[in-house]
Every structure is written in C-alpha cells, then in structure tokens.
Amino acid sequence: METTPLNSQKELSVCKDGEDCQENGILQKGVPTPENKVESGQISSGYLVAPSPSAGDDTQRSVPAATAVLEAEVHEGERETWGKKMDFLLSVIGYAVDLGNVWRFPYICYQNGGGAFLLPYTIMAIFGGIPLFYMELALGQYHRNGCISIWRKICPIFKGIGYAICIIAFYIASYYNTIMAWALYYLISSFTDQLPWTSCKNSWNTGNCTNYLSEENITWTPHSTSPAEEFYTRHVLQIHRSKGLQDLGGISWQLALCIMLIFTVIYFSIWKGVKTSGKVVWVTATFPYIILLVLLVRGATLPGAWRGVLFYLKPNWQKLLETGVWVDAAAQIFFSLGPGFGVLLAFASYNKFNNNCYQDALVTSVVNCMTSFVSGFVIFTVLGYMAEMRNEDVSEVAKDAGPSLLFITYAEAIANMPASTFFAIIFFLMLITLGLDSTFAGLEGVITAVLDEFPHVWSKRREGLVLGVVVTCFFGSLITLTFGGAYVVKLLEEYATGPAVLTVALIEAIAVYWFYGITQFCSDVKEMLGFSPGWFWRICWVAISPLFLLRIIKSITPETPTEIPCGAIRLNAV
C-alpha cells in the first residue's frame, strides 16, 4: 500500500476521496483500512495512521475532527443507506416484533404471576435488554460493517463471533420459516364456507375426535381430541406418519410448496438491498398492528372475554420471590428485542453517520414491549371465550404453549366465531407477515456480513448471493417439512439456537465493553451523536448486561434429553 508524507496542514482542506489527510505523519493511501484504532495513532472513523519518519515517538497526533466528518461523508457515498428514516425504524420493529410476541409472551406472563410479571419484565428490559439493543445499533452505525468484518475494527481475535452468528442464522431459517409454511397452509385452507378444523367428518379424523362445541350432547374423555387438534397434528403436520427423530418419514409436498412460496416472497423482497426491503416493511410491519387491533376489538366483545383478561393480568405477587420468574423475564426480553443475531448491526450500518440511534433504541424497544403486552389481551380475551364455551377454567384452556396456542386453541376459537372465515384469513395472514419481517432481517444480517467481508467477490453480485442464501435455507428447511418435522423444529428451537445465541451475545458484550473498551465505545457514540452515554449506560454495559446474559445461559442451558419434549406442539395427544 502506497504511503505519502504530508507536511502541511493546508493539505487537509483540499483532501478528497482516497487522498491523504494527516499532518506530521503518514496516512495510508486509499480506502479506509479495517485495522484502525492502532497504537501508532488513531483515527476513530477508519484510517490507519503511522508516525512520520521525521517525527519522534512523542509527536504522533490524531487527525482533527474534520477528518472524521470527511471520512463519514466518504463512507456514506460508498455504502447504501436507507431511503427514509421510517424504513429503518419499521425494519427494526418488524424484526423485533415476531411470532414470539404473540404466543410466547402471553403464556410466560400468566405462568409467572400475571400482572406481577410485568415488574421483573420491565426491570430486565431497562437494565439488560435495552442496553444491549442500544449497543448493537451504535456499533453498526459507527463502524458501518456487518457482523463479520466489524471485528477487524473492534478486536480481530473475536472475528469468529461473526461466523457463529451466520451459522446460527441458517439454523433459525431452517425451522422458523417452516412455522410460516404451517400458517400459509392454514391460510389457504381458510378460503371455504366452513373451516376444515370445525368437523370430525374429514378423512384425517380418528374415532377420538370430539366436537364438544356442537349442539349435540357430547361426553369429553381423557382420550378425546378436538377437530382443531387433529387438523393440526394429523393433516398439516401428519405427525402420526413418523416414529420420531429416528424415523422422520417422507416430505409433505403441500408444506414444501408453501415454504417455496414463502422463500420466493423473501427473495424478491431483499434481493436489491435495504432500499427495496425498506419499502416492503411498510406493509409487513404495519399490517400486523391493524389485525391485532381488529382481533382485540372482536375478542373484547366475546362472551367470557373478561375471564381471560382477569386470568392474564391478575397479579400473584408471591411469584416474584421465585428466581425462575426473573430468569424467564430476562430470557423473554432478550429473545424479543433480538441482540446477538447480527441483524441490528447490519440494519444500523446503513444509517447515516449522525443518525440518533439512541432515540431509535428507546422507541423501538418500547414499541416491541407494548406489542407483546397488547398481544396478551388479543390472546386471552379469546381464551376466556373458549373457557366460557367449554364451561371450564381458563387455566385448562390456556395450558397449551408455543405454536399449538395459535394453531389449535386460537384457531378453534376463531372457527366458532361469527364470520369465522374472515377472521381466520386475517389472523393467519398476520402470522405470515410477522414471520416475514423477522426472516428479512435475519437473512439481511448474513448477506450484509458476506458482502462486507468479501466485497471484491460479491459487491456487484448481490442478487446471486441472495439467491444462493435463499436456496440454501430452502434445502435446509426440507428436514422440518417431513412428517416428523415438528420434532426437528422443537429440537432446533430448544437445543440448538437459544443457548448458542446467548453465548454469542455474552462474548460480544465482553469483547466490546472490556477488550475494545467502554471509554473508546462511549467516545465513538459521542462522535456520532454529540453527547456521551451517561453513567447509567456505562454501568449496564460493563457489569449488568454481561451478568444478565450469564444468568440466562446458566438457567436455560438444557440438559441432554432422553426424549424431545413436545408439549409445545401437542404431540403427546397423538
């Protein structure tokens, strides 16, 4: 690399892209190098400075602030940016607000003390989740790199974190999109006068099928199954055709076509970059809120809805004395906000250098948490209605967790509402849009990382790279589309991605706060925003956030199972 001595400060004012701008020193010529922040002299925004041969060891100087501004302008000219600020905000909100907000938060909330759970949830958000969220947005925006190449600027020895994030993203894509395929299958099946999961007279039903909501006198036995449960387990999943993980069976061609359509939509939404996906999220990120509002109003008018709301929010303050409640709150806020997946780094890297990422972190975090809270009302008003119809306690109706809460319990409730076809269509369309946003984000994190790490190979071949990633994810998903694919989904969700993401986030936090240095990190934030983070953020970053992650890892890392627990997909009833 060519180096040129600069002996006049005047030269700084006429510097242009690719020229040298350092007084009494030597600035490596060309584009900013990744190995910035070196001992021989630092330029905080990317240039590598070496001491001038004519200068002594004590005469090294850093580049004036004007150079940092110049470098920021250079980078903004080279790197794609969001079309509008709202494109970025909606993309981050769409990523953070996913299927887990609809099914996981309400279940964990009532299981851990109802309204009392909101206290540990809020505390964990303030001291653990939001600081990590803010940290990733600031890192991505300042260094303007994906999750692999950014470590050359922070601490090269931790570069493996970026590769780990990409591998985890492929794991997640291999099962997360399968859940959307299930929702798409339900959506297609909903275009009928009578929803197919309301009757026991279908080819997939068994003798145990009992339609207890019919007008006939029905006796419910321990072996009875509802039409909605058999539609899910025997028609959509076809789990009865598998013997378990040791024999998954064949691939469901119906689900294969559904997921192929899902990946086609994903490809054409992200193939051109954030300027394209930033427009798509105006639909996929806002539509779920419209549907949630419609379902909330409808649920609130159902008989027995108040029973569900009371069950959801009735506080059990004794629960706060249990350590598990606080751990569940920490885990929920972490997986809900989604630091550690490389997505926030990628999205923020397309921001302008002086964008107020501090404000963005607060706004999107609050929107995400409020969405989870409101989703609880949407779910539990309907569960209260189901309890009223069954003449049971809400606790009996709400015992399902995970996908079965949506695909069995909620689907069954919708089927027994007036205008059931309409509500089924918009509900499953909402699930699909919730999932699409998160998939856009997850794959964009991988694509940005590869583009930044290998620009000479892929910078002008983005469409081909996106196609390769999507096709790889599709073939990786095939194992989850088998008759025993639900077992694989549960295996990957519980034992593959969760502990791995938490570990990556912990190592990332330690690398940034302790190796890169909290002082340097806060200096970077000040350079972007004009103010330095206060003592609250520094304490959270240095001590509380790492302990927050360490405690979750210690508590949720599963022991080696003798068999896969399948309660979340109700396989025990088959």
XYZ file of C-alpha atoms in Angstrom:
574
model
C 0.000 0.000 0.000
C 1.422 3.399 -1.016
C 2.185 5.934 1.708
C 2.823 9.625 1.273
C 4.201 12.106 3.827
C 2.176 15.221 4.421
C 3.965 18.251 5.761
C 1.344 20.956 5.521
C -1.892 21.349 7.431
C -3.279 23.223 4.423
C -3.424 19.969 2.508
C -6.165 18.773 4.825
C -8.625 21.289 3.443
C -8.234 20.061 -0.128
C -8.380 16.349 0.650
C -10.706 14.339 -1.484
C -11.810 10.740 -1.545
C -8.827 8.430 -1.384
C -6.274 11.193 -0.667
C -4.094 11.636 2.389
C -5.043 13.934 5.256
C -2.558 13.794 8.140
C -0.183 16.432 9.390
C 3.269 15.380 10.626
C 2.594 11.770 9.849
C 1.947 9.241 7.169
C -1.586 8.239 6.274
C -2.032 5.059 4.323
C -3.495 5.962 1.000
C -6.699 4.579 -0.459
C -9.891 3.456 1.178
C -10.002 3.258 4.975
C -8.339 0.149 6.276
C -10.091 -2.205 8.652
C -7.237 -2.226 11.133
C -7.960 1.131 12.661
C -7.620 2.093 16.310
C -3.944 1.080 16.342
C -1.346 2.110 18.860
C 0.725 4.110 16.393
C -2.024 6.705 16.043
C -5.766 6.530 15.730
C -8.429 7.946 13.538
C -11.698 6.941 15.096
C -13.598 6.529 11.867
C -11.359 4.213 9.948
C -7.917 5.404 8.754
C -4.659 3.803 9.830
C -2.050 6.338 10.884
C 1.642 5.643 11.238
C 4.255 8.016 12.695
C 6.248 10.130 10.317
C 9.863 9.032 9.910
C 10.911 12.572 10.715
C 8.906 12.776 13.897
C 9.847 11.467 17.303
C 7.896 8.885 19.240
C 6.139 11.599 21.204
C 4.995 13.656 18.228
C 2.226 11.374 16.989
C -1.034 13.206 16.571
C -4.564 12.148 15.804
C -6.428 13.563 12.846
C -8.571 16.608 13.594
C -12.303 16.168 13.977
C -12.811 17.489 10.471
C -11.216 14.356 9.091
C -13.729 12.175 10.939
C -16.538 14.129 9.321
C -14.865 13.803 5.943
C -14.472 10.065 6.398
C -18.114 9.728 7.389
C -19.109 11.506 4.187
C -16.849 9.239 2.149
C -18.412 6.161 3.689
C -21.938 7.414 3.133
C -21.104 7.930 -0.522
C -19.829 4.391 -0.856
C -22.413 2.488 1.178
C -26.106 2.145 0.520
C -28.336 3.930 3.015
C -31.992 3.707 3.957
C -34.347 5.655 1.711
C -36.137 7.138 4.740
C -35.679 7.089 8.481
C -39.031 5.291 8.806
C -37.750 2.483 6.572
C -35.120 1.738 9.189
C -37.471 2.052 12.165
C -40.123 -0.181 10.601
C -37.475 -2.746 9.646
C -36.154 -2.887 13.217
C -39.668 -3.019 14.674
C -40.663 -5.707 12.186
C -37.588 -7.717 13.156
C -38.132 -7.400 16.901
C -41.906 -7.974 16.792
C -42.291 -11.558 15.635
C -44.332 -14.677 16.305
C -42.892 -14.956 19.812
C -44.598 -11.713 20.814
C -47.952 -13.284 20.015
C -47.593 -16.707 21.588
C -44.621 -16.672 23.972
C -45.106 -13.500 25.991
C -48.787 -14.082 26.959
C -48.013 -17.650 28.028
C -44.956 -16.670 30.092
C -46.807 -13.736 31.611
C -49.726 -15.699 33.061
C -47.427 -18.584 34.021
C -45.213 -16.271 36.077
C -47.655 -14.262 38.144
C -49.841 -12.428 35.630
C -49.673 -8.674 36.162
C -46.892 -9.135 38.719
C -44.657 -10.449 35.916
C -44.640 -7.001 34.328
C -42.373 -5.746 37.129
C -39.413 -8.117 36.511
C -40.045 -7.841 32.762
C -39.711 -4.047 32.870
C -36.643 -4.166 35.126
C -34.896 -6.682 32.891
C -35.726 -4.585 29.839
C -34.263 -1.421 31.368
C -31.074 -2.920 32.797
C -30.410 -5.775 30.371
C -32.275 -5.823 27.079
C -32.329 -2.169 26.023
C -28.610 -1.522 26.799
C -27.634 -4.471 24.588
C -30.043 -3.274 21.894
C -28.572 0.248 22.028
C -25.021 -1.116 21.962
C -25.558 -3.067 18.730
C -27.236 -0.161 16.953
C -24.366 2.157 17.930
C -21.687 -0.344 16.881
C -23.263 -0.984 13.498
C -23.886 2.677 12.752
C -20.389 3.814 13.735
C -18.310 1.118 12.046
C -20.704 0.586 9.109
C -19.946 -3.098 8.745
C -21.713 -6.422 9.069
C -21.212 -8.915 11.873
C -18.008 -10.464 10.434
C -15.826 -7.615 9.189
C -16.750 -5.287 12.065
C -14.471 -7.282 14.361
C -11.399 -6.207 12.411
C -12.110 -2.741 13.780
C -13.057 -3.771 17.303
C -10.949 -6.779 18.268
C -9.833 -9.138 15.467
C -9.420 -12.128 17.793
C -13.221 -12.200 18.207
C -13.972 -12.376 14.499
C -15.305 -15.875 14.968
C -18.360 -14.302 16.592
C -19.449 -13.086 13.176
C -19.158 -16.513 11.597
C -21.023 -18.063 14.532
C -23.866 -15.557 14.036
C -24.163 -16.504 10.362
C -24.277 -20.224 11.159
C -26.949 -19.648 13.799
C -28.952 -17.607 11.275
C -29.037 -20.594 8.928
C -30.198 -22.828 11.772
C -33.006 -20.421 12.558
C -34.021 -20.056 8.914
C -34.279 -23.826 8.638
C -37.143 -24.025 11.136
C -38.590 -20.530 11.565
C -39.893 -20.395 8.001
C -41.497 -23.798 8.480
C -43.840 -22.236 11.032
C -44.790 -19.668 8.385
C -45.415 -22.538 5.979
C -47.858 -24.008 8.505
C -49.593 -20.619 8.722
C -49.755 -20.380 4.931
C -51.318 -23.853 4.770
C -53.944 -22.703 7.294
C -54.497 -19.517 5.293
C -55.148 -21.435 2.077
C -57.419 -23.868 3.923
C -59.432 -20.938 5.304
C -60.916 -19.971 1.935
C -64.006 -22.128 2.481
C -67.514 -21.577 3.803
C -66.821 -23.949 6.691
C -63.357 -24.070 8.180
C -61.974 -27.634 7.932
C -60.973 -27.809 11.609
C -64.557 -27.499 12.835
C -65.738 -31.002 11.915
C -64.870 -34.593 12.809
C -66.102 -35.902 9.446
C -62.888 -35.453 7.492
C -60.598 -38.166 6.145
C -57.872 -37.363 8.677
C -60.093 -37.577 11.754
C -59.987 -40.510 14.189
C -62.578 -42.099 16.402
C -61.325 -39.981 19.310
C -62.304 -36.760 17.574
C -64.909 -34.988 19.692
C -66.582 -31.764 18.677
C -67.595 -30.543 22.104
C -68.827 -27.237 20.692
C -71.552 -28.898 18.643
C -75.170 -28.751 19.729
C -75.258 -32.471 20.475
C -74.684 -33.880 23.943
C -71.008 -34.800 23.927
C -69.007 -36.545 26.625
C -65.369 -35.459 26.804
C -62.974 -38.227 27.873
C -59.240 -38.206 28.602
C -58.675 -39.713 25.153
C -60.805 -37.174 23.304
C -59.218 -34.817 20.798
C -60.724 -31.729 19.220
C -61.185 -31.272 15.449
C -58.676 -28.395 15.541
C -56.054 -30.575 17.190
C -56.444 -33.375 14.682
C -56.355 -30.952 11.770
C -53.040 -29.595 13.068
C -51.343 -32.836 14.071
C -52.790 -35.289 11.534
C -53.500 -33.176 8.458
C -50.979 -30.316 8.499
C -48.050 -31.951 10.328
C -49.053 -35.574 9.651
C -47.039 -36.455 12.713
C -48.739 -39.842 13.019
C -46.776 -40.982 9.949
C -43.456 -40.563 11.788
C -41.987 -42.715 14.549
C -39.845 -39.903 15.946
C -36.428 -38.405 15.273
C -35.066 -41.815 14.345
C -37.647 -42.133 11.532
C -38.935 -38.779 10.271
C -40.753 -40.191 7.259
C -41.240 -38.514 3.897
C -41.600 -34.858 2.995
C -45.036 -33.265 2.919
C -45.325 -31.919 -0.599
C -48.043 -29.477 0.474
C -45.762 -27.850 3.048
C -42.863 -27.931 0.579
C -44.897 -25.864 -1.887
C -45.923 -23.480 0.896
C -42.368 -22.847 2.022
C -41.233 -22.467 -1.582
C -43.749 -19.648 -1.958
C -42.541 -18.141 1.317
C -38.922 -18.125 0.156
C -39.920 -16.669 -3.220
C -41.513 -13.703 -1.453
C -38.430 -13.376 0.752
C -36.067 -13.356 -2.223
C -37.849 -10.639 -4.169
C -38.154 -8.546 -1.002
C -34.441 -8.419 -0.141
C -32.599 -9.101 -3.396
C -31.965 -5.407 -4.172
C -30.946 -4.326 -0.677
C -32.422 -2.179 2.055
C -33.966 0.311 -0.346
C -36.258 -2.496 -1.536
C -36.871 -4.259 1.769
C -37.357 -0.851 3.408
C -40.434 -0.350 1.226
C -41.795 -3.856 1.769
C -41.821 -3.432 5.562
C -44.278 -0.566 5.221
C -46.793 -3.354 4.587
C -45.386 -6.300 6.539
C -44.564 -4.284 9.681
C -47.783 -2.233 9.862
C -50.326 -4.843 8.766
C -49.986 -6.948 11.958
C -50.900 -3.928 14.082
C -54.078 -3.361 12.096
C -55.056 -7.009 12.502
C -54.150 -7.026 16.211
C -56.466 -4.052 16.711
C -59.295 -5.776 14.822
C -58.829 -9.010 16.787
C -58.605 -7.100 20.070
C -61.922 -5.353 19.444
C -63.530 -8.610 18.350
C -62.149 -10.528 21.312
C -63.298 -7.899 23.792
C -66.904 -8.278 22.580
C -66.998 -12.062 23.023
C -68.817 -13.599 25.987
C -66.387 -14.563 28.754
C -63.604 -12.317 27.472
C -63.293 -10.690 30.901
C -62.377 -14.081 32.391
C -59.386 -14.326 30.110
C -58.221 -10.781 30.846
C -58.550 -11.358 34.574
C -56.545 -14.572 34.312
C -53.899 -12.778 32.220
C -53.356 -9.809 34.500
C -54.386 -10.924 37.999
C -51.144 -10.435 39.949
C -49.622 -13.164 42.044
C -47.014 -11.219 43.985
C -45.654 -14.351 45.662
C -44.255 -15.397 42.299
C -41.748 -12.557 42.454
C -39.899 -14.439 45.196
C -39.078 -17.219 42.720
C -35.793 -16.930 40.829
C -37.294 -18.632 37.778
C -39.710 -15.745 37.207
C -36.854 -13.257 36.913
C -34.921 -15.581 34.619
C -37.975 -16.026 32.390
C -38.376 -12.236 32.250
C -34.728 -11.809 31.251
C -34.915 -14.523 28.594
C -38.153 -13.152 27.176
C -36.867 -9.605 26.789
C -33.591 -10.810 25.263
C -35.193 -13.002 22.610
C -37.869 -10.403 21.978
C -35.512 -7.493 21.277
C -33.054 -9.755 19.462
C -29.496 -8.546 20.122
C -26.791 -11.052 19.254
C -28.255 -12.106 15.904
C -26.225 -9.637 13.818
C -29.392 -8.026 12.454
C -29.148 -4.780 14.403
C -25.511 -4.392 13.340
C -26.484 -4.844 9.694
C -29.513 -2.547 9.756
C -27.697 0.230 11.641
C -24.740 0.044 9.252
C -26.969 1.502 6.528
C -27.844 4.544 8.654
C -26.288 7.942 8.185
C -23.326 8.510 10.467
C -25.044 11.080 12.695
C -28.409 9.316 12.969
C -29.774 9.376 16.545
C -29.524 5.650 17.257
C -30.066 6.328 20.976
C -33.574 7.582 20.292
C -34.164 4.721 17.857
C -33.205 2.157 20.500
C -35.656 3.588 23.025
C -38.543 3.961 20.576
C -38.289 0.515 19.014
C -37.778 -1.188 22.385
C -40.879 0.448 23.852
C -42.953 -0.406 20.762
C -41.796 -4.016 20.956
C -42.634 -4.404 24.637
C -46.023 -2.731 24.254
C -46.841 -5.015 21.326
C -46.164 -8.058 23.499
C -48.406 -6.656 26.218
C -51.296 -5.880 23.843
C -50.938 -9.296 22.186
C -51.715 -10.805 25.576
C -55.142 -9.164 25.519
C -55.743 -10.429 21.975
C -54.948 -13.998 23.022
C -56.591 -14.092 26.443
C -59.888 -12.470 25.501
C -60.328 -15.392 23.120
C -59.157 -17.927 25.705
C -61.730 -16.512 28.110
C -64.356 -17.024 25.425
C -63.193 -20.619 24.942
C -63.389 -21.250 28.685
C -66.933 -19.886 28.688
C -67.920 -22.148 25.786
C -66.328 -25.239 27.364
C -67.564 -24.364 30.839
C -64.006 -24.798 32.143
C -61.433 -22.689 33.940
C -59.229 -20.508 31.777
C -56.224 -22.384 33.152
C -57.453 -25.558 31.431
C -57.869 -23.799 28.111
C -54.556 -21.919 28.379
C -52.372 -24.924 29.111
C -51.084 -25.017 25.547
C -47.887 -23.129 24.744
C -45.893 -22.400 21.636
C -47.349 -22.922 18.153
C -50.229 -25.021 19.481
C -51.605 -21.927 21.200
C -52.060 -20.402 17.753
C -52.737 -23.387 15.546
C -55.036 -25.307 17.897
C -56.542 -23.168 20.644
C -56.827 -19.839 18.839
C -57.774 -21.463 15.530
C -60.529 -23.387 17.310
C -61.842 -20.216 18.921
C -61.906 -18.391 15.579
C -63.785 -21.286 13.984
C -66.626 -20.839 16.459
C -66.969 -17.075 15.993
C -69.412 -15.401 13.639
C -67.653 -14.550 10.337
C -65.084 -17.203 11.177
C -63.676 -17.393 7.642
C -62.835 -13.676 7.605
C -61.148 -13.746 10.990
C -59.212 -16.914 10.124
C -57.874 -15.336 6.935
C -56.678 -12.125 8.569
C -55.267 -13.950 11.598
C -53.063 -16.336 9.612
C -52.110 -13.564 7.211
C -50.944 -11.628 10.275
C -48.800 -14.567 11.407
C -47.173 -14.760 7.984
C -46.327 -11.043 7.899
C -44.938 -11.214 11.440
C -42.647 -14.039 10.368
C -41.612 -12.440 7.066
C -40.210 -9.333 8.751
C -38.003 -11.391 11.027
C -36.802 -13.550 8.143
C -35.991 -10.487 6.025
C -33.902 -9.213 8.915
C -32.161 -12.489 9.720
C -31.063 -13.103 6.144
C -30.080 -9.464 5.635
C -27.735 -9.853 8.590
C -25.988 -12.744 6.824
C -25.962 -11.075 3.408
C -24.542 -7.812 4.747
C -21.844 -9.731 6.625
C -20.760 -11.611 3.482
C -20.880 -8.506 1.265
C -18.704 -6.545 3.691
C -16.256 -9.386 4.259
C -15.849 -10.300 0.566
C -16.681 -7.096 -1.361
C -14.342 -7.947 -4.235
C -16.380 -11.106 -4.894
C -19.988 -10.182 -4.118
C -20.311 -6.382 -4.198
C -21.705 -6.429 -7.749
C -23.378 -9.822 -7.453
C -25.844 -9.219 -4.613
C -28.761 -10.851 -6.447
C -26.761 -14.048 -6.934
C -25.646 -14.077 -3.306
C -29.216 -13.593 -2.062
C -30.397 -16.402 -4.348
C -27.709 -18.711 -3.006
C -28.610 -17.916 0.610
C -32.342 -18.407 -0.005
C -31.848 -21.686 -1.875
C -29.550 -22.956 0.893
C -32.174 -22.086 3.509
C -34.853 -23.818 1.461
C -32.921 -27.082 1.259
C -32.024 -26.766 4.936
C -35.736 -26.492 5.717
C -36.687 -29.731 4.000
C -35.929 -31.829 7.069
C -38.511 -29.806 9.019
C -41.111 -30.479 6.323
C -41.045 -34.222 6.889
C -43.842 -35.971 8.740
C -41.695 -35.819 11.852
C -40.504 -32.305 11.087
C -42.219 -30.905 14.170
C -39.764 -32.908 16.281
C -36.872 -31.247 14.433
C -38.403 -27.786 14.877
C -38.633 -28.376 18.604
C -35.102 -29.773 18.731
C -33.572 -26.789 16.911
C -35.548 -24.195 18.836
C -34.867 -25.608 22.294
C -31.395 -27.107 22.000
C -29.586 -25.508 19.056
C -30.229 -21.802 18.656
C -31.210 -20.499 22.112
C -28.076 -21.311 24.142
C -25.851 -20.561 21.139
C -27.243 -17.049 20.604
C -26.963 -16.234 24.294
C -23.341 -17.362 24.363
C -22.502 -15.317 21.273
C -24.177 -12.238 22.775
C -22.219 -12.670 26.022
C -18.868 -12.960 24.214
C -19.802 -9.977 22.037
C -20.604 -7.879 25.103
C -17.326 -8.810 26.809
C -15.355 -8.072 23.629
C -16.888 -4.626 23.221
C -17.011 -3.497 26.838
C -13.751 -4.980 28.111
C -11.437 -5.512 25.140
C -12.465 -2.670 22.825
C -13.071 -0.614 25.951
C -16.056 1.184 27.367
C -14.188 4.513 27.145
C -13.486 4.088 23.441
C -17.031 2.892 22.769
C -18.534 5.909 24.535
C -16.159 8.146 22.589
C -17.469 6.646 19.362
C -21.050 7.319 20.433
C -20.171 10.914 21.276
C -18.567 11.347 17.869
C -21.815 10.266 16.204
C -24.442 11.824 18.445
C -22.643 14.761 20.013
C -23.075 13.513 23.576
C -21.512 10.728 25.575
C -23.594 7.985 27.246
C -24.125 8.642 30.952
C -23.097 6.605 33.959
C -26.275 4.501 33.826
C -25.425 3.113 30.394
C -21.771 2.598 31.297
C -22.630 0.572 34.408
C -25.171 -1.513 32.486
C -22.711 -2.202 29.683
C -19.692 -3.022 31.839
C -21.359 -5.092 34.561
C -25.120 -5.584 34.464
C -25.598 -6.687 30.837
C -22.871 -9.391 30.907
C -24.219 -10.713 34.225
C -27.722 -10.564 32.739
C -26.640 -12.821 29.859
C -24.574 -15.113 32.046
C -27.523 -15.726 34.372
C -29.829 -16.612 31.477
C -27.288 -19.007 29.999
C -26.819 -20.730 33.324
C -30.561 -21.140 33.786
C -31.813 -22.146 30.336
C -28.967 -24.283 29.019
C -30.773 -27.629 28.785
C -29.515 -30.928 29.980
C -29.147 -33.708 27.460
C -32.693 -35.030 26.989
C -33.668 -38.660 26.815
C -36.527 -37.681 24.542
C -37.654 -34.481 22.893
C -40.313 -32.668 24.944
C -43.124 -31.971 22.543
C -45.685 -30.248 24.733
C -45.407 -27.077 22.700
C -46.665 -28.890 19.606
C -49.100 -31.165 21.426
C -47.594 -34.382 20.106
C -48.357 -36.076 23.378
C -52.007 -36.175 22.417
C -51.432 -38.228 19.298
